[in-house]
Amino acid sequence: MALGSEIRRIAREQAREPDAVTLELERALVDAAAEAWGRERELEARFNPDTNAIDVYQVVRVVERVEPSRATTEMDLATAAALGGEPGDELLLQVFYRDEDADQAVHTSQQRYAQQLPPLDILAAGLPFAGRPEWMRPLWPHRRMSWRFGRPITLPPLPEALDMISRLLDETGAEVQRAGASPAQLELARDLGPTASDLVALHERFGPSEGGDAEPLTWRGCALLSLTDALVHRDEMNHVMQVLREGGEVEQAWWNASWLPVFGLYGATVYCLDLSTGAVVKWAKDASAPTVEAPSLEAWLGVIAIAARSGLLAWEPKGMGLHFDFELDPRADQWFDALLRLALPGFPQRPEL
């Protein structure tokens, strides 16, 4: 998105001068930055036509000796001298908060003066939009993808992960079944054994139920299957596997009898729970081999939940469901893969056939 062009478009729609729109956006960014990084900081924001972005700076004054209470507004002469500062000078330290500036943010965090800037993990959290005028939403540089800055990932426990996914569905107005599966369906899940405990929790929250117009929770076109449908699908795949193996057409790794379909696009792609290990396995008709996506359903849903919270996912009704938001960036799928690898070292895994 060309920010300058968008500012001019909004100015025309609101019958305002582009400079007035720019100034309001700059002020809103300063306020959001102060909210995120601490209101004791003196901040400025300026639209940069060369980069088509709004740059945010922290203002510090050069003094001989910094008082501890003024550590975020003053810089001692010994540190400032390397930047060409002298006593009485005001220096502008650029604060990098957009994910496309990740490399520069990391570089800046390694400089001597970085102790006076917000911690890198706070920078990577982005700037909050809450409370801003709605017309600013398409202009808001809000990326909450800390892994783009090389920050560690802590996966949420399953109940929290399901809450995070549910919040995204609320925000997008998705009409998804959220009454939970029937007691009979949940009993089927419990009968599958201890490795199915995460599956029980998932179906307690989102399990498909009979009746109602809401669609099932869907991940990249694969809908959450009822337990009855999952067991039928497993039996069908086991039968196909038996026939193909008798004909010498496939190896055992093509399909495993311990895999239970969880999310499925019938006949094309299925995300399964391996009841022998608890791992999540992706099977695709056109793939040369299945992929072990995550060590557990909890871990896999935790990664999806972080992606949802980070603004990396969108919802498409009656189709893809939860999927990568390519309108955000064409590299959205690559960013999700980077998140998955960072959160779950060693995954995804593809066994050899």
PDB file of N, CA, C and O in Angstrom, residues 35-87:
ATOM      1  N   GLU A  35       1.668   4.840  24.550  1.00  0.00           N
ATOM      2  CA  GLU A  35       0.890   3.856  25.292  1.00  0.00           C
ATOM      3  C   GLU A  35       1.640   2.528  25.380  1.00  0.00           C
ATOM      4  O   GLU A  35       1.628   1.854  26.412  1.00  0.00           O
ATOM      5  N   ALA A  36       2.311   2.155  24.286  1.00  0.00           N
ATOM      6  CA  ALA A  36       3.002   0.869  24.242  1.00  0.00           C
ATOM      7  C   ALA A  36       4.348   0.910  24.939  1.00  0.00           C
ATOM      8  O   ALA A  36       4.760  -0.069  25.560  1.00  0.00           O
ATOM      9  N   TRP A  37       5.066   2.024  24.842  1.00  0.00           N
ATOM     10  CA  TRP A  37       6.457   2.070  25.275  1.00  0.00           C
ATOM     11  C   TRP A  37       6.680   2.888  26.542  1.00  0.00           C
ATOM     12  O   TRP A  37       7.787   2.909  27.076  1.00  0.00           O
ATOM     13  N   GLY A  38       5.634   3.595  27.003  1.00  0.00           N
ATOM     14  CA  GLY A  38       5.774   4.383  28.224  1.00  0.00           C
ATOM     15  C   GLY A  38       5.632   5.857  27.938  1.00  0.00           C
ATOM     16  O   GLY A  38       6.311   6.410  27.059  1.00  0.00           O
ATOM     17  N   ARG A  39       4.751   6.501  28.683  1.00  0.00           N
ATOM     18  CA  ARG A  39       4.476   7.912  28.420  1.00  0.00           C
ATOM     19  C   ARG A  39       5.538   8.844  28.975  1.00  0.00           C
ATOM     20  O   ARG A  39       5.461  10.064  28.790  1.00  0.00           O
ATOM     21  N   GLU A  40       6.543   8.264  29.646  1.00  0.00           N
ATOM     22  CA  GLU A  40       7.648   9.122  30.087  1.00  0.00           C
ATOM     23  C   GLU A  40       8.575   9.480  28.938  1.00  0.00           C
ATOM     24  O   GLU A  40       9.399  10.386  29.049  1.00  0.00           O
ATOM     25  N   ARG A  41       8.435   8.791  27.813  1.00  0.00           N
ATOM     26  CA  ARG A  41       9.286   9.066  26.658  1.00  0.00           C
ATOM     27  C   ARG A  41       8.740  10.257  25.867  1.00  0.00           C
ATOM     28  O   ARG A  41       7.532  10.435  25.746  1.00  0.00           O
ATOM     29  N   GLU A  42       9.650  11.035  25.309  1.00  0.00           N
ATOM     30  CA  GLU A  42       9.260  12.130  24.423  1.00  0.00           C
ATOM     31  C   GLU A  42       9.409  11.624  22.991  1.00  0.00           C
ATOM     32  O   GLU A  42      10.503  11.283  22.552  1.00  0.00           O
ATOM     33  N   LEU A  43       8.300  11.573  22.279  1.00  0.00           N
ATOM     34  CA  LEU A  43       8.280  10.947  20.968  1.00  0.00           C
ATOM     35  C   LEU A  43       7.811  11.904  19.887  1.00  0.00           C
ATOM     36  O   LEU A  43       7.029  12.826  20.152  1.00  0.00           O
ATOM     37  N   GLU A  44       8.285  11.681  18.679  1.00  0.00           N
ATOM     38  CA  GLU A  44       7.845  12.420  17.512  1.00  0.00           C
ATOM     39  C   GLU A  44       7.597  11.446  16.375  1.00  0.00           C
ATOM     40  O   GLU A  44       8.219  10.381  16.311  1.00  0.00           O
ATOM     41  N   ALA A  45       6.689  11.814  15.481  1.00  0.00           N
ATOM     42  CA  ALA A  45       6.430  10.996  14.292  1.00  0.00           C
ATOM     43  C   ALA A  45       6.399  11.909  13.081  1.00  0.00           C
ATOM     44  O   ALA A  45       5.862  13.019  13.140  1.00  0.00           O
ATOM     45  N   ARG A  46       6.969  11.424  11.986  1.00  0.00           N
ATOM     46  CA  ARG A  46       7.041  12.224  10.768  1.00  0.00           C
ATOM     47  C   ARG A  46       6.791  11.322   9.559  1.00  0.00           C
ATOM     48  O   ARG A  46       7.389  10.248   9.456  1.00  0.00           O
ATOM     49  N   PHE A  47       5.940  11.790   8.671  1.00  0.00           N
ATOM     50  CA  PHE A  47       5.734  11.058   7.428  1.00  0.00           C
ATOM     51  C   PHE A  47       6.962  11.231   6.545  1.00  0.00           C
ATOM     52  O   PHE A  47       7.428  12.338   6.309  1.00  0.00           O
ATOM     53  N   ASN A  48       7.488  10.097   6.063  1.00  0.00           N
ATOM     54  CA  ASN A  48       8.683  10.101   5.224  1.00  0.00           C
ATOM     55  C   ASN A  48       8.268   9.738   3.797  1.00  0.00           C
ATOM     56  O   ASN A  48       8.002   8.565   3.506  1.00  0.00           O
ATOM     57  N   PRO A  49       8.189  10.706   2.892  1.00  0.00           N
ATOM     58  CA  PRO A  49       7.743  10.398   1.524  1.00  0.00           C
ATOM     59  C   PRO A  49       8.709   9.491   0.775  1.00  0.00           C
ATOM     60  O   PRO A  49       8.316   8.822  -0.181  1.00  0.00           O
ATOM     61  N   ASP A  50       9.977   9.468   1.194  1.00  0.00           N
ATOM     62  CA  ASP A  50      10.953   8.615   0.507  1.00  0.00           C
ATOM     63  C   ASP A  50      10.687   7.135   0.768  1.00  0.00           C
ATOM     64  O   ASP A  50      10.875   6.294  -0.120  1.00  0.00           O
ATOM     65  N   THR A  51      10.281   6.806   2.003  1.00  0.00           N
ATOM     66  CA  THR A  51       9.998   5.411   2.343  1.00  0.00           C
ATOM     67  C   THR A  51       8.508   5.104   2.343  1.00  0.00           C
ATOM     68  O   THR A  51       8.114   3.958   2.514  1.00  0.00           O
ATOM     69  N   ASN A  52       7.668   6.157   2.166  1.00  0.00           N
ATOM     70  CA  ASN A  52       6.212   5.992   2.188  1.00  0.00           C
ATOM     71  C   ASN A  52       5.753   5.386   3.498  1.00  0.00           C
ATOM     72  O   ASN A  52       4.907   4.493   3.530  1.00  0.00           O
ATOM     73  N   ALA A  53       6.345   5.857   4.586  1.00  0.00           N
ATOM     74  CA  ALA A  53       5.999   5.352   5.915  1.00  0.00           C
ATOM     75  C   ALA A  53       6.119   6.499   6.902  1.00  0.00           C
ATOM     76  O   ALA A  53       6.697   7.552   6.596  1.00  0.00           O
ATOM     77  N   ILE A  54       5.558   6.280   8.083  1.00  0.00           N
ATOM     78  CA  ILE A  54       5.691   7.266   9.154  1.00  0.00           C
ATOM     79  C   ILE A  54       6.779   6.789  10.101  1.00  0.00           C
ATOM     80  O   ILE A  54       6.684   5.700  10.669  1.00  0.00           O
ATOM     81  N   ASP A  55       7.811   7.581  10.239  1.00  0.00           N
ATOM     82  CA  ASP A  55       8.923   7.251  11.121  1.00  0.00           C
ATOM     83  C   ASP A  55       8.631   7.787  12.519  1.00  0.00           C
ATOM     84  O   ASP A  55       8.092   8.886  12.678  1.00  0.00           O
ATOM     85  N   VAL A  56       8.997   7.023  13.515  1.00  0.00           N
ATOM     86  CA  VAL A  56       8.819   7.422  14.913  1.00  0.00           C
ATOM     87  C   VAL A  56      10.194   7.597  15.544  1.00  0.00           C
ATOM     88  O   VAL A  56      11.086   6.762  15.350  1.00  0.00           O
ATOM     89  N   TYR A  57      10.358   8.686  16.282  1.00  0.00           N
ATOM     90  CA  TYR A  57      11.639   8.998  16.921  1.00  0.00           C
ATOM     91  C   TYR A  57      11.429   9.229  18.410  1.00  0.00           C
ATOM     92  O   TYR A  57      10.374   9.729  18.835  1.00  0.00           O
ATOM     93  N   GLN A  58      12.445   8.899  19.176  1.00  0.00           N
ATOM     94  CA  GLN A  58      12.479   9.255  20.592  1.00  0.00           C
ATOM     95  C   GLN A  58      13.471  10.403  20.763  1.00  0.00           C
ATOM     96  O   GLN A  58      14.594  10.332  20.269  1.00  0.00           O
ATOM     97  N   VAL A  59      13.027  11.445  21.437  1.00  0.00           N
ATOM     98  CA  VAL A  59      13.856  12.628  21.642  1.00  0.00           C
ATOM     99  C   VAL A  59      14.624  12.490  22.953  1.00  0.00           C
ATOM    100  O   VAL A  59      14.038  12.173  23.992  1.00  0.00           O
ATOM    101  N   VAL A  60      15.939  12.710  22.903  1.00  0.00           N
ATOM    102  CA  VAL A  60      16.752  12.711  24.122  1.00  0.00           C
ATOM    103  C   VAL A  60      17.626  13.958  24.124  1.00  0.00           C
ATOM    104  O   VAL A  60      18.015  14.451  23.060  1.00  0.00           O
ATOM    105  N   ARG A  61      17.916  14.447  25.312  1.00  0.00           N
ATOM    106  CA  ARG A  61      18.779  15.622  25.454  1.00  0.00           C
ATOM    107  C   ARG A  61      20.128  15.181  26.003  1.00  0.00           C
ATOM    108  O   ARG A  61      20.205  14.336  26.901  1.00  0.00           O
ATOM    109  N   VAL A  62      21.178  15.754  25.462  1.00  0.00           N
ATOM    110  CA  VAL A  62      22.531  15.385  25.868  1.00  0.00           C
ATOM    111  C   VAL A  62      22.908  16.171  27.119  1.00  0.00           C
ATOM    112  O   VAL A  62      22.818  17.406  27.149  1.00  0.00           O
ATOM    113  N   VAL A  63      23.314  15.442  28.162  1.00  0.00           N
ATOM    114  CA  VAL A  63      23.729  16.060  29.426  1.00  0.00           C
ATOM    115  C   VAL A  63      25.035  15.409  29.865  1.00  0.00           C
ATOM    116  O   VAL A  63      25.429  14.357  29.359  1.00  0.00           O
ATOM    117  N   GLU A  64      25.716  16.045  30.791  1.00  0.00           N
ATOM    118  CA  GLU A  64      26.971  15.488  31.299  1.00  0.00           C
ATOM    119  C   GLU A  64      26.734  14.178  32.038  1.00  0.00           C
ATOM    120  O   GLU A  64      27.478  13.218  31.874  1.00  0.00           O
ATOM    121  N   ARG A  65      25.680  14.174  32.838  1.00  0.00           N
ATOM    122  CA  ARG A  65      25.389  12.973  33.637  1.00  0.00           C
ATOM    123  C   ARG A  65      23.885  12.781  33.720  1.00  0.00           C
ATOM    124  O   ARG A  65      23.143  13.710  34.032  1.00  0.00           O
ATOM    125  N   VAL A  66      23.412  11.576  33.423  1.00  0.00           N
ATOM    126  CA  VAL A  66      21.977  11.289  33.368  1.00  0.00           C
ATOM    127  C   VAL A  66      21.473  10.890  34.751  1.00  0.00           C
ATOM    128  O   VAL A  66      22.048  10.012  35.407  1.00  0.00           O
ATOM    129  N   GLU A  67      20.401  11.542  35.187  1.00  0.00           N
ATOM    130  CA  GLU A  67      19.732  11.132  36.410  1.00  0.00           C
ATOM    131  C   GLU A  67      18.932   9.856  36.128  1.00  0.00           C
ATOM    132  O   GLU A  67      18.307   9.739  35.061  1.00  0.00           O
ATOM    133  N   PRO A  68      18.939   8.885  37.041  1.00  0.00           N
ATOM    134  CA  PRO A  68      18.222   7.622  36.791  1.00  0.00           C
ATOM    135  C   PRO A  68      16.764   7.823  36.405  1.00  0.00           C
ATOM    136  O   PRO A  68      16.234   7.090  35.565  1.00  0.00           O
ATOM    137  N   SER A  69      16.097   8.808  36.965  1.00  0.00           N
ATOM    138  CA  SER A  69      14.684   9.032  36.676  1.00  0.00           C
ATOM    139  C   SER A  69      14.465   9.603  35.278  1.00  0.00           C
ATOM    140  O   SER A  69      13.327   9.671  34.803  1.00  0.00           O
ATOM    141  N   ARG A  70      15.547  10.033  34.610  1.00  0.00           N
ATOM    142  CA  ARG A  70      15.434  10.639  33.280  1.00  0.00           C
ATOM    143  C   ARG A  70      16.149   9.811  32.220  1.00  0.00           C
ATOM    144  O   ARG A  70      16.527  10.322  31.174  1.00  0.00           O
ATOM    145  N   ALA A  71      16.293   8.519  32.492  1.00  0.00           N
ATOM    146  CA  ALA A  71      17.086   7.659  31.607  1.00  0.00           C
ATOM    147  C   ALA A  71      16.481   7.522  30.214  1.00  0.00           C
ATOM    148  O   ALA A  71      17.180   7.156  29.274  1.00  0.00           O
ATOM    149  N   THR A  72      15.187   7.794  30.082  1.00  0.00           N
ATOM    150  CA  THR A  72      14.578   7.672  28.761  1.00  0.00           C
ATOM    151  C   THR A  72      14.439   9.012  28.050  1.00  0.00           C
ATOM    152  O   THR A  72      13.966   9.063  26.912  1.00  0.00           O
ATOM    153  N   THR A  73      14.855  10.094  28.691  1.00  0.00           N
ATOM    154  CA  THR A  73      14.748  11.412  28.055  1.00  0.00           C
ATOM    155  C   THR A  73      16.098  12.115  27.932  1.00  0.00           C
ATOM    156  O   THR A  73      16.182  13.139  27.258  1.00  0.00           O
ATOM    157  N   GLU A  74      17.122  11.566  28.583  1.00  0.00           N
ATOM    158  CA  GLU A  74      18.449  12.182  28.526  1.00  0.00           C
ATOM    159  C   GLU A  74      19.508  11.147  28.162  1.00  0.00           C
ATOM    160  O   GLU A  74      19.344   9.948  28.421  1.00  0.00           O
ATOM    161  N   MET A  75      20.599  11.615  27.556  1.00  0.00           N
ATOM    162  CA  MET A  75      21.711  10.749  27.186  1.00  0.00           C
ATOM    163  C   MET A  75      23.003  11.386  27.691  1.00  0.00           C
ATOM    164  O   MET A  75      23.227  12.583  27.511  1.00  0.00           O
ATOM    165  N   ASP A  76      23.857  10.554  28.314  1.00  0.00           N
ATOM    166  CA  ASP A  76      25.102  11.110  28.834  1.00  0.00           C
ATOM    167  C   ASP A  76      26.057  11.416  27.691  1.00  0.00           C
ATOM    168  O   ASP A  76      25.991  10.830  26.602  1.00  0.00           O
ATOM    169  N   LEU A  77      26.940  12.344  27.948  1.00  0.00           N
ATOM    170  CA  LEU A  77      27.837  12.841  26.913  1.00  0.00           C
ATOM    171  C   LEU A  77      28.720  11.735  26.349  1.00  0.00           C
ATOM    172  O   LEU A  77      29.009  11.715  25.144  1.00  0.00           O
ATOM    173  N   ALA A  78      29.149  10.804  27.188  1.00  0.00           N
ATOM    174  CA  ALA A  78      30.035   9.739  26.723  1.00  0.00           C
ATOM    175  C   ALA A  78      29.367   8.906  25.626  1.00  0.00           C
ATOM    176  O   ALA A  78      30.012   8.519  24.647  1.00  0.00           O
ATOM    177  N   THR A  79      28.073   8.652  25.782  1.00  0.00           N
ATOM    178  CA  THR A  79      27.351   7.886  24.759  1.00  0.00           C
ATOM    179  C   THR A  79      27.017   8.759  23.558  1.00  0.00           C
ATOM    180  O   THR A  79      27.135   8.334  22.404  1.00  0.00           O
ATOM    181  N   ALA A  80      26.614  10.002  23.827  1.00  0.00           N
ATOM    182  CA  ALA A  80      26.190  10.893  22.746  1.00  0.00           C
ATOM    183  C   ALA A  80      27.341  11.310  21.849  1.00  0.00           C
ATOM    184  O   ALA A  80      27.135  11.626  20.674  1.00  0.00           O
ATOM    185  N   ALA A  81      28.560  11.318  22.382  1.00  0.00           N
ATOM    186  CA  ALA A  81      29.704  11.768  21.584  1.00  0.00           C
ATOM    187  C   ALA A  81      29.866  10.922  20.328  1.00  0.00           C
ATOM    188  O   ALA A  81      30.233  11.443  19.258  1.00  0.00           O
ATOM    189  N   ALA A  82      29.568   9.618  20.423  1.00  0.00           N
ATOM    190  CA  ALA A  82      29.694   8.738  19.250  1.00  0.00           C
ATOM    191  C   ALA A  82      28.670   9.089  18.178  1.00  0.00           C
ATOM    192  O   ALA A  82      28.854   8.741  17.008  1.00  0.00           O
ATOM    193  N   LEU A  83      27.600   9.796  18.575  1.00  0.00           N
ATOM    194  CA  LEU A  83      26.570  10.216  17.621  1.00  0.00           C
ATOM    195  C   LEU A  83      26.733  11.669  17.216  1.00  0.00           C
ATOM    196  O   LEU A  83      25.883  12.215  16.506  1.00  0.00           O
ATOM    197  N   GLY A  84      27.823  12.286  17.678  1.00  0.00           N
ATOM    198  CA  GLY A  84      28.069  13.683  17.343  1.00  0.00           C
ATOM    199  C   GLY A  84      27.332  14.654  18.229  1.00  0.00           C
ATOM    200  O   GLY A  84      27.196  15.833  17.868  1.00  0.00           O
ATOM    201  N   GLY A  85      26.862  14.204  19.381  1.00  0.00           N
ATOM    202  CA  GLY A  85      26.105  15.071  20.268  1.00  0.00           C
ATOM    203  C   GLY A  85      26.986  15.819  21.250  1.00  0.00           C
ATOM    204  O   GLY A  85      28.036  15.330  21.668  1.00  0.00           O
ATOM    205  N   GLU A  86      26.539  17.002  21.626  1.00  0.00           N
ATOM    206  CA  GLU A  86      27.216  17.831  22.616  1.00  0.00           C
ATOM    207  C   GLU A  86      26.209  18.246  23.677  1.00  0.00           C
ATOM    208  O   GLU A  86      24.998  18.189  23.448  1.00  0.00           O
ATOM    209  N   PRO A  87      26.692  18.635  24.861  1.00  0.00           N
ATOM    210  CA  PRO A  87      25.754  19.035  25.926  1.00  0.00           C
ATOM    211  C   PRO A  87      24.758  20.082  25.433  1.00  0.00           C
ATOM    212  O   PRO A  87      25.126  21.049  24.759  1.00  0.00           O
TER     213      PRO A  87
END
